[in-house]
JSON list of C-alpha atoms in Angstrom, two decimals:
[
{"chain": "A", "resi": 1380, "resn": "MET", "atom": "CA", "xyz": [-53.46, -35.19, -16.40]},
{"chain": "A", "resi": 1381, "resn": "ASN", "atom": "CA", "xyz": [-52.82, -36.99, -19.67]},
{"chain": "A", "resi": 1382, "resn": "LYS", "atom": "CA", "xyz": [-55.16, -39.70, -20.88]},
{"chain": "A", "resi": 1383, "resn": "LYS", "atom": "CA", "xyz": [-52.27, -42.17, -20.89]},
{"chain": "A", "resi": 1384, "resn": "ASN", "atom": "CA", "xyz": [-52.17, -41.73, -17.09]},
{"chain": "A", "resi": 1385, "resn": "ARG", "atom": "CA", "xyz": [-55.73, -42.97, -16.66]},
{"chain": "A", "resi": 1386, "resn": "ILE", "atom": "CA", "xyz": [-56.98, -46.46, -15.90]},
{"chain": "A", "resi": 1387, "resn": "LYS", "atom": "CA", "xyz": [-59.88, -47.19, -18.23]},
{"chain": "A", "resi": 1388, "resn": "LYS", "atom": "CA", "xyz": [-60.15, -50.96, -18.67]},
{"chain": "A", "resi": 1389, "resn": "ASN", "atom": "CA", "xyz": [-62.29, -53.04, -16.34]},
{"chain": "A", "resi": 1390, "resn": "ALA", "atom": "CA", "xyz": [-59.53, -55.65, -16.09]},
{"chain": "A", "resi": 1391, "resn": "ASP", "atom": "CA", "xyz": [-57.10, -53.00, -14.80]},
{"chain": "A", "resi": 1392, "resn": "PHE", "atom": "CA", "xyz": [-59.62, -51.80, -12.20]},
{"chain": "A", "resi": 1393, "resn": "SER", "atom": "CA", "xyz": [-60.29, -55.38, -11.10]},
{"chain": "A", "resi": 1394, "resn": "ARG", "atom": "CA", "xyz": [-56.58, -56.10, -10.74]},
{"chain": "A", "resi": 1395, "resn": "VAL", "atom": "CA", "xyz": [-56.06, -53.04, -8.53]},
{"chain": "A", "resi": 1396, "resn": "PHE", "atom": "CA", "xyz": [-59.06, -54.01, -6.37]},
{"chain": "A", "resi": 1397, "resn": "ARG", "atom": "CA", "xyz": [-57.95, -57.65, -6.08]},
{"chain": "A", "resi": 1398, "resn": "GLU", "atom": "CA", "xyz": [-54.19, -57.25, -5.60]},
{"chain": "A", "resi": 1399, "resn": "GLY", "atom": "CA", "xyz": [-53.88, -53.72, -4.23]},
{"chain": "A", "resi": 1400, "resn": "SER", "atom": "CA", "xyz": [-54.28, -52.29, -0.77]},
{"chain": "A", "resi": 1401, "resn": "SER", "atom": "CA", "xyz": [-56.99, -49.88, 0.32]},
{"chain": "A", "resi": 1402, "resn": "THR", "atom": "CA", "xyz": [-57.04, -46.88, 2.62]},
{"chain": "A", "resi": 1403, "resn": "ALA", "atom": "CA", "xyz": [-60.03, -44.71, 3.45]},
{"chain": "A", "resi": 1404, "resn": "ASN", "atom": "CA", "xyz": [-61.30, -41.64, 5.21]},
{"chain": "A", "resi": 1405, "resn": "ARG", "atom": "CA", "xyz": [-64.79, -40.12, 5.26]},
{"chain": "A", "resi": 1406, "resn": "GLN", "atom": "CA", "xyz": [-64.66, -38.70, 1.75]},
{"chain": "A", "resi": 1407, "resn": "PHE", "atom": "CA", "xyz": [-62.50, -41.15, -0.24]},
{"chain": "A", "resi": 1408, "resn": "VAL", "atom": "CA", "xyz": [-61.31, -44.72, -0.57]},
{"chain": "A", "resi": 1409, "resn": "ILE", "atom": "CA", "xyz": [-57.98, -45.16, -2.37]},
{"chain": "A", "resi": 1410, "resn": "TYR", "atom": "CA", "xyz": [-56.69, -48.44, -3.71]},
{"chain": "A", "resi": 1411, "resn": "THR", "atom": "CA", "xyz": [-53.01, -48.59, -4.63]},
{"chain": "A", "resi": 1412, "resn": "LEU", "atom": "CA", "xyz": [-51.14, -51.27, -6.54]},
{"chain": "A", "resi": 1413, "resn": "LYS", "atom": "CA", "xyz": [-47.37, -51.21, -6.91]},
{"chain": "A", "resi": 1414, "resn": "LYS", "atom": "CA", "xyz": [-46.05, -51.83, -10.44]},
{"chain": "A", "resi": 1415, "resn": "GLU", "atom": "CA", "xyz": [-42.26, -51.87, -10.64]},
{"chain": "A", "resi": 1416, "resn": "ASP", "atom": "CA", "xyz": [-41.99, -51.69, -14.42]},
{"chain": "A", "resi": 1417, "resn": "GLN", "atom": "CA", "xyz": [-44.20, -48.60, -14.72]},
{"chain": "A", "resi": 1418, "resn": "LYS", "atom": "CA", "xyz": [-42.68, -45.23, -15.68]},
{"chain": "A", "resi": 1419, "resn": "GLN", "atom": "CA", "xyz": [-45.70, -43.07, -14.76]},
{"chain": "A", "resi": 1420, "resn": "PHE", "atom": "CA", "xyz": [-48.50, -43.34, -12.23]},
{"chain": "A", "resi": 1421, "resn": "ARG", "atom": "CA", "xyz": [-52.01, -44.12, -13.46]},
{"chain": "A", "resi": 1422, "resn": "ILE", "atom": "CA", "xyz": [-55.30, -42.94, -11.96]},
{"chain": "A", "resi": 1423, "resn": "GLY", "atom": "CA", "xyz": [-58.72, -44.57, -12.07]},
{"chain": "A", "resi": 1424, "resn": "LEU", "atom": "CA", "xyz": [-61.83, -42.79, -10.80]},
{"chain": "A", "resi": 1425, "resn": "SER", "atom": "CA", "xyz": [-65.05, -44.26, -9.49]},
{"chain": "A", "resi": 1426, "resn": "VAL", "atom": "CA", "xyz": [-67.99, -42.00, -8.66]},
{"chain": "A", "resi": 1427, "resn": "SER", "atom": "CA", "xyz": [-71.26, -43.78, -7.94]},
{"chain": "A", "resi": 1428, "resn": "LYS", "atom": "CA", "xyz": [-74.67, -42.69, -9.16]},
{"chain": "A", "resi": 1429, "resn": "LYS", "atom": "CA", "xyz": [-75.66, -42.50, -5.50]},
{"chain": "A", "resi": 1430, "resn": "LEU", "atom": "CA", "xyz": [-73.65, -39.27, -5.22]},
{"chain": "A", "resi": 1431, "resn": "GLY", "atom": "CA", "xyz": [-75.87, -37.32, -7.57]},
{"chain": "A", "resi": 1432, "resn": "ASN", "atom": "CA", "xyz": [-76.79, -36.69, -11.17]},
{"chain": "A", "resi": 1433, "resn": "ALA", "atom": "CA", "xyz": [-74.31, -36.68, -14.07]},
{"chain": "A", "resi": 1434, "resn": "VAL", "atom": "CA", "xyz": [-73.44, -33.02, -13.51]},
{"chain": "A", "resi": 1435, "resn": "MET", "atom": "CA", "xyz": [-72.48, -33.65, -9.86]},
{"chain": "A", "resi": 1436, "resn": "ARG", "atom": "CA", "xyz": [-70.51, -36.80, -10.71]},
{"chain": "A", "resi": 1437, "resn": "ASN", "atom": "CA", "xyz": [-68.54, -35.01, -13.43]},
{"chain": "A", "resi": 1438, "resn": "HIS", "atom": "CA", "xyz": [-67.93, -32.10, -11.05]},
{"chain": "A", "resi": 1439, "resn": "ILE", "atom": "CA", "xyz": [-66.43, -34.50, -8.47]},
{"chain": "A", "resi": 1440, "resn": "LYS", "atom": "CA", "xyz": [-64.27, -36.18, -11.13]},
{"chain": "A", "resi": 1441, "resn": "ARG", "atom": "CA", "xyz": [-62.96, -32.79, -12.29]},
{"chain": "A", "resi": 1442, "resn": "TYR", "atom": "CA", "xyz": [-62.09, -31.89, -8.68]},
{"chain": "A", "resi": 1443, "resn": "ILE", "atom": "CA", "xyz": [-60.24, -35.19, -8.18]},
{"chain": "A", "resi": 1444, "resn": "ARG", "atom": "CA", "xyz": [-58.32, -34.80, -11.45]},
{"chain": "A", "resi": 1445, "resn": "GLN", "atom": "CA", "xyz": [-57.42, -31.19, -10.63]},
{"chain": "A", "resi": 1446, "resn": "ALA", "atom": "CA", "xyz": [-56.22, -32.05, -7.12]},
{"chain": "A", "resi": 1447, "resn": "LEU", "atom": "CA", "xyz": [-54.16, -35.00, -8.35]},
{"chain": "A", "resi": 1448, "resn": "ASN", "atom": "CA", "xyz": [-52.76, -32.91, -11.18]},
{"chain": "A", "resi": 1449, "resn": "GLU", "atom": "CA", "xyz": [-51.56, -30.34, -8.62]},
{"chain": "A", "resi": 1450, "resn": "LEU", "atom": "CA", "xyz": [-50.06, -33.18, -6.55]},
{"chain": "A", "resi": 1451, "resn": "SER", "atom": "CA", "xyz": [-48.52, -35.02, -9.51]},
{"chain": "A", "resi": 1452, "resn": "ASN", "atom": "CA", "xyz": [-44.93, -34.17, -8.47]},
{"chain": "A", "resi": 1453, "resn": "ASP", "atom": "CA", "xyz": [-45.54, -35.63, -5.00]},
{"chain": "A", "resi": 1454, "resn": "LEU", "atom": "CA", "xyz": [-47.17, -38.91, -6.12]},
{"chain": "A", "resi": 1455, "resn": "GLN", "atom": "CA", "xyz": [-45.11, -42.08, -6.43]},
{"chain": "A", "resi": 1456, "resn": "ILE", "atom": "CA", "xyz": [-44.69, -42.98, -10.10]},
{"chain": "A", "resi": 1457, "resn": "ASN", "atom": "CA", "xyz": [-44.69, -46.77, -9.78]},
{"chain": "A", "resi": 1458, "resn": "LEU", "atom": "CA", "xyz": [-48.26, -47.03, -8.47]},
{"chain": "A", "resi": 1459, "resn": "ASP", "atom": "CA", "xyz": [-51.72, -47.42, -9.92]},
{"chain": "A", "resi": 1460, "resn": "TYR", "atom": "CA", "xyz": [-54.33, -45.45, -7.96]},
{"chain": "A", "resi": 1461, "resn": "VAL", "atom": "CA", "xyz": [-58.08, -45.99, -7.93]},
{"chain": "A", "resi": 1462, "resn": "VAL", "atom": "CA", "xyz": [-59.98, -43.22, -6.15]},
{"chain": "A", "resi": 1463, "resn": "ILE", "atom": "CA", "xyz": [-63.54, -43.91, -5.02]},
{"chain": "A", "resi": 1464, "resn": "ALA", "atom": "CA", "xyz": [-65.56, -40.88, -3.95]},
{"chain": "A", "resi": 1465, "resn": "ARG", "atom": "CA", "xyz": [-67.97, -41.08, -1.02]},
{"chain": "A", "resi": 1466, "resn": "LYS", "atom": "CA", "xyz": [-71.07, -39.00, -0.32]},
{"chain": "A", "resi": 1467, "resn": "PRO", "atom": "CA", "xyz": [-69.54, -36.36, 2.06]},
{"chain": "A", "resi": 1468, "resn": "CYS", "atom": "CA", "xyz": [-67.17, -35.10, -0.67]},
{"chain": "A", "resi": 1469, "resn": "THR", "atom": "CA", "xyz": [-70.10, -33.62, -2.62]},
{"chain": "A", "resi": 1470, "resn": "GLU", "atom": "CA", "xyz": [-70.50, -30.80, -0.09]},
{"chain": "A", "resi": 1471, "resn": "LEU", "atom": "CA", "xyz": [-66.85, -29.73, 0.19]},
{"chain": "A", "resi": 1472, "resn": "PRO", "atom": "CA", "xyz": [-65.23, -26.66, -1.38]},
{"chain": "A", "resi": 1473, "resn": "PHE", "atom": "CA", "xyz": [-62.08, -27.39, -3.40]},
{"chain": "A", "resi": 1474, "resn": "ASN", "atom": "CA", "xyz": [-59.56, -26.58, -0.61]},
{"chain": "A", "resi": 1475, "resn": "GLU", "atom": "CA", "xyz": [-61.23, -29.00, 1.83]},
{"chain": "A", "resi": 1476, "resn": "PHE", "atom": "CA", "xyz": [-61.63, -31.54, -0.95]},
{"chain": "A", "resi": 1477, "resn": "LYS", "atom": "CA", "xyz": [-57.91, -31.39, -1.70]},
{"chain": "A", "resi": 1478, "resn": "LYS", "atom": "CA", "xyz": [-56.99, -31.55, 2.02]},
{"chain": "A", "resi": 1479, "resn": "SER", "atom": "CA", "xyz": [-59.05, -34.70, 2.41]},
{"chain": "A", "resi": 1480, "resn": "LEU", "atom": "CA", "xyz": [-57.45, -36.27, -0.65]},
{"chain": "A", "resi": 1481, "resn": "ILE", "atom": "CA", "xyz": [-53.96, -35.43, 0.66]},
{"chain": "A", "resi": 1482, "resn": "HIS", "atom": "CA", "xyz": [-54.92, -36.94, 4.03]},
{"chain": "A", "resi": 1483, "resn": "VAL", "atom": "CA", "xyz": [-55.95, -40.27, 2.52]},
{"chain": "A", "resi": 1484, "resn": "LEU", "atom": "CA", "xyz": [-52.90, -40.32, 0.21]},
{"chain": "A", "resi": 1485, "resn": "LYS", "atom": "CA", "xyz": [-50.63, -39.84, 3.23]},
{"chain": "A", "resi": 1486, "resn": "ARG", "atom": "CA", "xyz": [-52.39, -42.66, 5.05]},
{"chain": "A", "resi": 1487, "resn": "ALA", "atom": "CA", "xyz": [-51.90, -44.87, 1.98]},
{"chain": "A", "resi": 1488, "resn": "GLU", "atom": "CA", "xyz": [-48.19, -43.91, 1.90]},
{"chain": "A", "resi": 1489, "resn": "ALA", "atom": "CA", "xyz": [-48.64, -42.94, -1.73]},
{"chain": "A", "resi": 1490, "resn": "LEU", "atom": "CA", "xyz": [-46.72, -39.66, -1.54]},
{"chain": "A", "resi": 1491, "resn": "LYS", "atom": "CA", "xyz": [-43.00, -39.54, -2.28]},
{"chain": "A", "resi": 1492, "resn": "ASN", "atom": "CA", "xyz": [-42.06, -37.60, 0.83]},
{"chain": "A", "resi": 1493, "resn": "ARG", "atom": "CA", "xyz": [-44.54, -38.00, 3.69]},
{"chain": "A", "resi": 1494, "resn": "ASP", "atom": "CA", "xyz": [-42.86, -35.39, 5.87]},
{"chain": "A", "resi": 1495, "resn": "SER", "atom": "CA", "xyz": [-43.09, -32.59, 3.31]},
{"chain": "A", "resi": 1496, "resn": "LYS", "atom": "CA", "xyz": [-45.77, -30.01, 3.91]},
{"chain": "A", "resi": 1497, "resn": "ILE", "atom": "CA", "xyz": [-47.92, -29.75, 0.82]},
{"chain": "A", "resi": 1498, "resn": "LYS", "atom": "CA", "xyz": [-49.28, -26.27, 0.43]},
{"chain": "A", "resi": 1499, "resn": "ILE", "atom": "CA", "xyz": [-52.97, -25.83, -0.05]},
{"chain": "A", "resi": 1500, "resn": "GLU", "atom": "CA", "xyz": [-53.71, -22.55, -1.67]},
{"chain": "A", "resi": 1501, "resn": "LYS", "atom": "CA", "xyz": [-56.79, -20.63, -0.69]},
{"chain": "A", "resi": 1502, "resn": "LYS", "atom": "CA", "xyz": [-58.38, -19.21, -3.79]},
{"chain": "A", "resi": 1503, "resn": "GLN", "atom": "CA", "xyz": [-60.50, -16.13, -3.52]},
{"chain": "A", "resi": 1504, "resn": "ILE", "atom": "CA", "xyz": [-63.80, -16.36, -5.38]},
{"chain": "A", "resi": 1505, "resn": "LYS", "atom": "CA", "xyz": [-65.15, -13.05, -6.58]}
]
């Protein structure tokens, strides 16, 4: 995911929280804000200190970025997304993590084609 696709400014986060809509499951809360003039989607991440130390928080952010990078062709391009991680996501392996993220994105109607089956690859760890 390119840096130009990230939401960094506090004003941008606040606007998404204020004007956007939210959807949640056990592991994530996703805020979405439709922006008609936007050519690419943008992602903002929020991982609280309550979830763990800096290593754990960065680990969660890497997982979210990786999952969204793999889903980038299925995400709507005219939306800003803010993903907030919740405590249960710290214990999930990547496949379950990605499944949960796909679930909440489908509930938020943030995927281009809701009916398409998104493949979740099981990676063997040796």
